[in-house]
Amino acid sequence: MPPAQNPVAAKVITTFQQKGGSGKSTITINLAAVAGQNNPPATPEDPCPVVAAGIDRQGSLEDWSARVPEDRLPFDYVVTKGKLGEIPDLVKDPDVSRIFVDTPGFMETDPDAPLDADPLGSGPTAQAMEEVLEHTDLALVPLTPEWLTHRPAEFSIERVLKPRNVKFLVVINMWDSGNDRDFKELNELRKWCTDRGYPYASQAIRRYKIHSKAPKDGLTVIQYPESGTALRAREDFYKLALTIEQAI
Ligand SMILES: Nc1ncnc2c1ncn2[C@@H]1O[C@H](COP(=O)(O)OP(=O)(O)OP(=O)(O)O)[C@@H](O)[C@H]1O
Ligand SMILES: [Mg+2]
């Protein structure tokens, strides 16, 4: 019998938010890890069906993935460094089923451009983002309690995603559940979304120190210890992964 072929094109999930530091890389790598754990290669010699891709010139994805010991990394990773053509090729690859793309924060290239002008501009990074968005099945827009992420989230949605008809989901990240026991802050963030008609993932990603230490320690959530806060930190990503599978 011939080897089973993937009958449908790979689904592309892209984290996208103008504001730096909102959690794009953290969300990308951990979702790729959960998806990879759930979709292991048929044999150890086969390629991973899950790929994490970074178009980020900063290379956070590469730096992080490289620190996770090879035998513990449940996905393949590709860093395009802005080179065009690699993402479309991956989408067509019959061995690949999910591609999680990390994008860099971006600036409005021309502050004097008219209000309705395309904010991505036309430079090499813009072209790389354009290509990714063209192939994106679902964009994840991180929103954090920090007020400074709100306007850029709205900007990313209204000025970039909606004009391109890219389906999106807001992901509330860095929710400080320990200090927000009455859910006031979380409910405000949810209201911020509903006021604008933005769908959001019901599972917020809580703020835990283990997440911020993970890149240096070469860990993704699937390697976190099975107890205490680490378990809760990882639970958030498992639940988010389920929501995403239902949305795509
Ligand atoms: N839920 C969380 N809990 C604790 N720390 C977090 C959480 N999410 C992200 N961080 C930390 O916040 C910082 C910024 O996150 P990250 O690098 O993922 O953001 P980014 O959007 O990719 O930034 P950039 O646009 O600069 O690439 C990192 O130190 C990361 O470890
Ligand atoms: Mg990043």
Coordinates of C-alpha atoms and ligand atoms in Angstrom, one line a residue:
M1 CA 0.0 0.0 0.0
P2 CA 1.4 3.5 -0.8
P3 CA 2.1 5.7 2.2
A4 CA -1.0 7.7 3.4
Q5 CA -0.9 11.1 1.8
N6 CA -2.2 14.2 3.5
P7 CA -5.4 14.9 1.5
V8 CA -5.8 18.6 2.4
A9 CA -3.4 21.5 2.4
A10 CA -1.7 22.3 5.7
K11 CA -3.5 24.8 7.9
V12 CA -1.6 27.9 8.8
I13 CA -2.0 29.6 12.2
T14 CA -0.2 32.9 12.5
T15 CA 0.4 35.0 15.5
F16 CA 0.0 38.6 14.6
Q17 CA 0.1 41.8 16.7
Q18 CA 1.8 45.0 15.9
K19 CA 3.0 45.4 19.5
G20 CA 6.3 43.7 20.5
G21 CA 6.4 41.7 23.7
S22 CA 2.7 40.7 23.6
G23 CA 3.5 37.0 23.5
K24 CA 3.5 36.1 19.8
S25 CA 6.6 33.9 20.0
T26 CA 5.5 32.3 23.3
I27 CA 2.1 31.4 21.8
T28 CA 3.5 30.1 18.5
I29 CA 6.1 27.8 20.0
N30 CA 3.9 26.4 22.7
L31 CA 1.0 25.7 20.3
A32 CA 3.3 24.0 17.9
A33 CA 4.6 21.9 20.8
V34 CA 1.1 20.8 21.8
A35 CA 0.0 20.1 18.2
G36 CA 3.3 18.2 17.6
Q37 CA 2.7 16.1 20.7
N38 CA -0.7 15.2 19.4
N39 CA 0.4 14.5 15.9
P40 CA 3.7 12.6 16.1
P41 CA 5.4 11.3 13.0
A42 CA 4.4 7.8 12.0
T43 CA 7.9 6.5 12.6
P44 CA 10.9 8.3 14.1
E45 CA 12.4 8.5 10.6
D46 CA 9.3 10.4 9.2
P47 CA 9.2 14.2 9.1
C48 CA 7.1 15.9 11.8
P49 CA 3.6 16.9 10.5
V50 CA 3.8 20.1 12.6
V51 CA 6.1 22.9 11.6
A52 CA 6.8 26.2 13.5
A53 CA 8.0 28.9 11.1
G54 CA 9.6 32.2 12.0
I55 CA 9.8 35.1 9.5
D56 CA 11.2 37.2 12.3
R57 CA 14.6 38.5 11.6
Q58 CA 15.3 38.6 15.4
G59 CA 15.1 34.8 15.2
S60 CA 13.5 34.3 18.6
L61 CA 11.9 31.1 17.4
E62 CA 15.2 29.7 16.2
D63 CA 17.0 30.7 19.3
W64 CA 14.4 29.0 21.5
S65 CA 13.9 25.9 19.4
A66 CA 17.7 25.4 19.2
R67 CA 17.8 25.2 23.0
V68 CA 15.3 22.4 23.2
P69 CA 17.1 19.1 22.9
E70 CA 16.5 17.6 19.5
D71 CA 14.9 14.4 20.8
R72 CA 12.4 16.5 22.8
L73 CA 11.3 18.9 20.1
P74 CA 7.9 17.6 18.8
F75 CA 7.9 19.9 15.7
D76 CA 10.2 20.9 12.8
Y77 CA 11.1 24.5 12.6
V78 CA 11.9 26.7 9.8
V79 CA 13.3 30.2 9.9
T80 CA 12.7 32.0 6.6
K81 CA 14.4 35.2 7.7
G82 CA 12.0 37.0 5.3
K83 CA 12.8 34.8 2.3
L84 CA 9.8 34.4 0.1
G85 CA 8.4 31.1 -1.2
E86 CA 9.1 28.9 1.8
I87 CA 5.7 29.2 3.5
P88 CA 3.7 28.5 0.3
D89 CA 6.0 25.4 -0.3
L90 CA 5.3 24.2 3.2
V91 CA 1.6 24.6 2.7
K92 CA 1.8 22.3 -0.3
D93 CA 4.0 19.7 1.4
P94 CA 1.9 16.6 1.8
D95 CA 3.8 15.6 5.0
V96 CA 2.8 18.8 6.8
S97 CA -0.6 19.3 8.4
R98 CA -0.1 22.4 10.7
I99 CA 2.1 25.4 10.4
F100 CA 2.4 27.8 13.2
V101 CA 4.0 31.1 12.1
D102 CA 5.6 33.6 14.3
T103 CA 5.7 37.2 13.0
P104 CA 7.6 40.2 14.2
G105 CA 6.0 43.3 15.6
F106 CA 5.8 45.9 13.0
M107 CA 5.9 49.7 12.7
E108 CA 3.8 51.8 10.4
T109 CA 6.4 52.4 7.8
D110 CA 5.2 55.9 6.8
P111 CA 3.7 58.0 9.5
D112 CA 2.5 60.5 6.9
A113 CA 0.6 57.9 4.9
P114 CA -3.2 58.5 4.6
L115 CA -5.3 56.8 7.3
D116 CA -6.7 54.1 5.0
A117 CA -3.3 53.3 3.5
D118 CA -1.9 49.8 4.0
P119 CA 0.2 49.9 7.2
L120 CA 2.4 47.0 6.3
G121 CA 4.2 49.1 3.6
S122 CA 6.3 47.5 0.9
G123 CA 9.7 46.6 2.4
P124 CA 11.1 43.0 2.6
T125 CA 9.5 42.3 6.0
A126 CA 6.2 43.6 4.7
Q127 CA 6.4 41.2 1.7
A128 CA 7.1 38.3 3.9
M129 CA 4.1 39.2 6.2
E130 CA 2.0 39.6 3.1
E131 CA 2.8 36.2 1.9
V132 CA 2.1 34.6 5.3
L133 CA -1.2 36.4 5.6
E134 CA -2.2 35.2 2.2
H135 CA -1.8 31.6 3.4
T136 CA -3.1 32.1 6.9
D137 CA -6.2 30.1 8.0
L138 CA -6.4 31.7 11.4
A139 CA -4.6 34.7 12.9
L140 CA -4.1 34.8 16.6
V141 CA -3.9 38.3 18.1
P142 CA -2.5 38.5 21.6
L143 CA -4.1 41.0 23.9
T144 CA -2.6 41.6 27.4
P145 CA -3.8 43.4 30.4
E146 CA -1.2 46.1 29.6
W147 CA -3.2 48.9 28.1
L148 CA -0.5 49.6 25.6
T149 CA -1.3 46.4 23.7
H150 CA -4.9 47.3 23.1
R151 CA -4.6 49.9 20.4
P152 CA -2.1 47.9 18.4
A153 CA -4.3 44.8 18.6
E154 CA -7.2 46.9 17.2
F155 CA -4.9 48.4 14.6
S156 CA -3.7 44.9 13.6
I157 CA -7.2 43.7 13.2
E158 CA -8.8 46.7 11.6
R159 CA -6.0 47.8 9.3
V160 CA -4.3 44.5 8.4
L161 CA -6.4 41.4 9.0
K162 CA -10.0 42.6 8.2
P163 CA -9.0 44.3 4.8
R164 CA -7.4 40.9 3.8
N165 CA -10.3 38.9 5.1
V166 CA -8.1 36.9 7.4
K167 CA -10.0 35.0 10.0
F168 CA -8.8 35.9 13.5
L169 CA -9.2 35.1 17.2
V170 CA -8.0 37.4 20.0
V171 CA -5.9 35.5 22.6
I172 CA -5.8 37.1 26.0
N173 CA -2.3 36.6 27.3
M174 CA -0.4 37.3 30.6
W175 CA -3.6 37.3 32.6
D176 CA -2.5 37.7 36.2
S177 CA -5.1 35.3 37.7
G178 CA -3.4 35.5 41.2
N179 CA -4.1 39.2 41.5
D180 CA -7.4 39.2 39.6
R181 CA -9.4 36.7 41.7
D182 CA -12.7 38.4 41.0
F183 CA -12.0 38.3 37.2
K184 CA -12.4 42.0 36.9
E185 CA -9.5 42.6 34.7
L186 CA -10.2 39.5 32.6
N187 CA -13.8 40.5 32.1
E188 CA -12.7 44.0 31.0
L189 CA -10.5 42.4 28.4
R190 CA -13.4 40.2 27.2
K191 CA -15.7 43.2 27.1
W192 CA -13.1 45.1 25.1
C193 CA -13.4 42.3 22.5
T194 CA -17.2 42.0 22.5
D195 CA -17.6 45.8 22.2
R196 CA -15.7 45.5 19.0
G197 CA -17.3 42.3 17.8
Y198 CA -13.9 40.5 18.0
P199 CA -14.0 36.7 18.7
Y200 CA -11.7 35.7 21.5
A201 CA -10.5 32.4 22.8
S202 CA -12.4 31.6 26.0
Q203 CA -9.2 30.2 27.6
A204 CA -6.9 33.1 28.6
I205 CA -3.2 32.3 28.9
R206 CA -2.2 33.1 32.5
R207 CA 0.9 34.9 33.4
Y208 CA 3.4 32.5 34.9
K209 CA 7.1 32.9 35.5
I210 CA 7.8 29.5 34.1
H211 CA 6.7 30.8 30.6
S212 CA 9.3 33.6 30.7
K213 CA 12.1 31.3 31.8
A214 CA 11.2 28.6 29.3
P215 CA 13.2 29.9 26.3
K216 CA 16.4 30.0 28.3
D217 CA 15.7 26.6 29.8
G218 CA 15.0 25.1 26.4
L219 CA 11.5 24.1 27.4
T220 CA 8.0 24.2 25.8
V221 CA 4.9 23.6 27.8
I222 CA 4.9 19.9 27.0
Q223 CA 8.1 19.5 28.9
Y224 CA 6.9 21.4 32.0
P225 CA 6.7 19.4 35.2
E226 CA 3.5 17.6 35.9
S227 CA 2.7 19.4 39.1
G228 CA 1.7 22.8 40.6
T229 CA 1.7 26.0 38.6
A230 CA 3.6 24.3 35.7
L231 CA 0.6 22.1 35.1
R232 CA -1.8 25.0 35.1
A233 CA 0.6 27.0 32.8
R234 CA 0.5 24.1 30.4
E235 CA -3.3 23.5 30.7
D236 CA -3.9 26.9 29.2
F237 CA -2.1 26.0 26.0
Y238 CA -3.8 22.6 25.8
K239 CA -7.2 24.3 26.0
L240 CA -6.2 27.0 23.6
A241 CA -5.0 24.3 21.1
L242 CA -8.5 22.7 21.3
T243 CA -10.2 26.0 20.6
I244 CA -7.9 26.5 17.6
E245 CA -8.6 23.1 16.1
Q246 CA -12.3 23.8 16.3
A247 CA -11.8 27.2 14.6
I248 CA -9.8 26.1 11.6
Ligands
LIG1 N1 1.7 34.1 29.7 C1 3.0 34.5 29.9 N2 3.4 34.5 31.2 C2 4.6 35.0 31.5 N3 5.5 35.5 30.7 C3 5.1 35.6 29.4 C4 3.8 35.1 28.9 N4 3.7 35.3 27.6 C5 4.9 35.9 27.2 N5 5.7 36.1 28.3 C6 7.0 36.7 28.3 O1 6.9 38.0 27.8 C7 8.0 38.4 26.9 C8 7.5 38.7 25.6 O2 6.9 37.6 25.0 P1 7.2 37.2 23.5 O3 8.7 37.2 23.2 O4 6.5 35.9 23.2 O5 6.5 38.4 22.7 P2 6.5 38.7 21.1 O6 5.1 39.3 20.9 O7 6.9 37.6 20.4 O8 7.6 39.9 21.1 P3 8.3 40.5 19.7 O9 7.3 41.3 19.0 O10 9.4 41.3 20.3 O11 8.8 39.3 19.0 C9 8.9 37.2 26.9 O12 9.9 37.4 27.9 C10 8.0 36.0 27.3 O13 8.7 35.0 28.0
MG2 MG 8.6 37.4 19.0

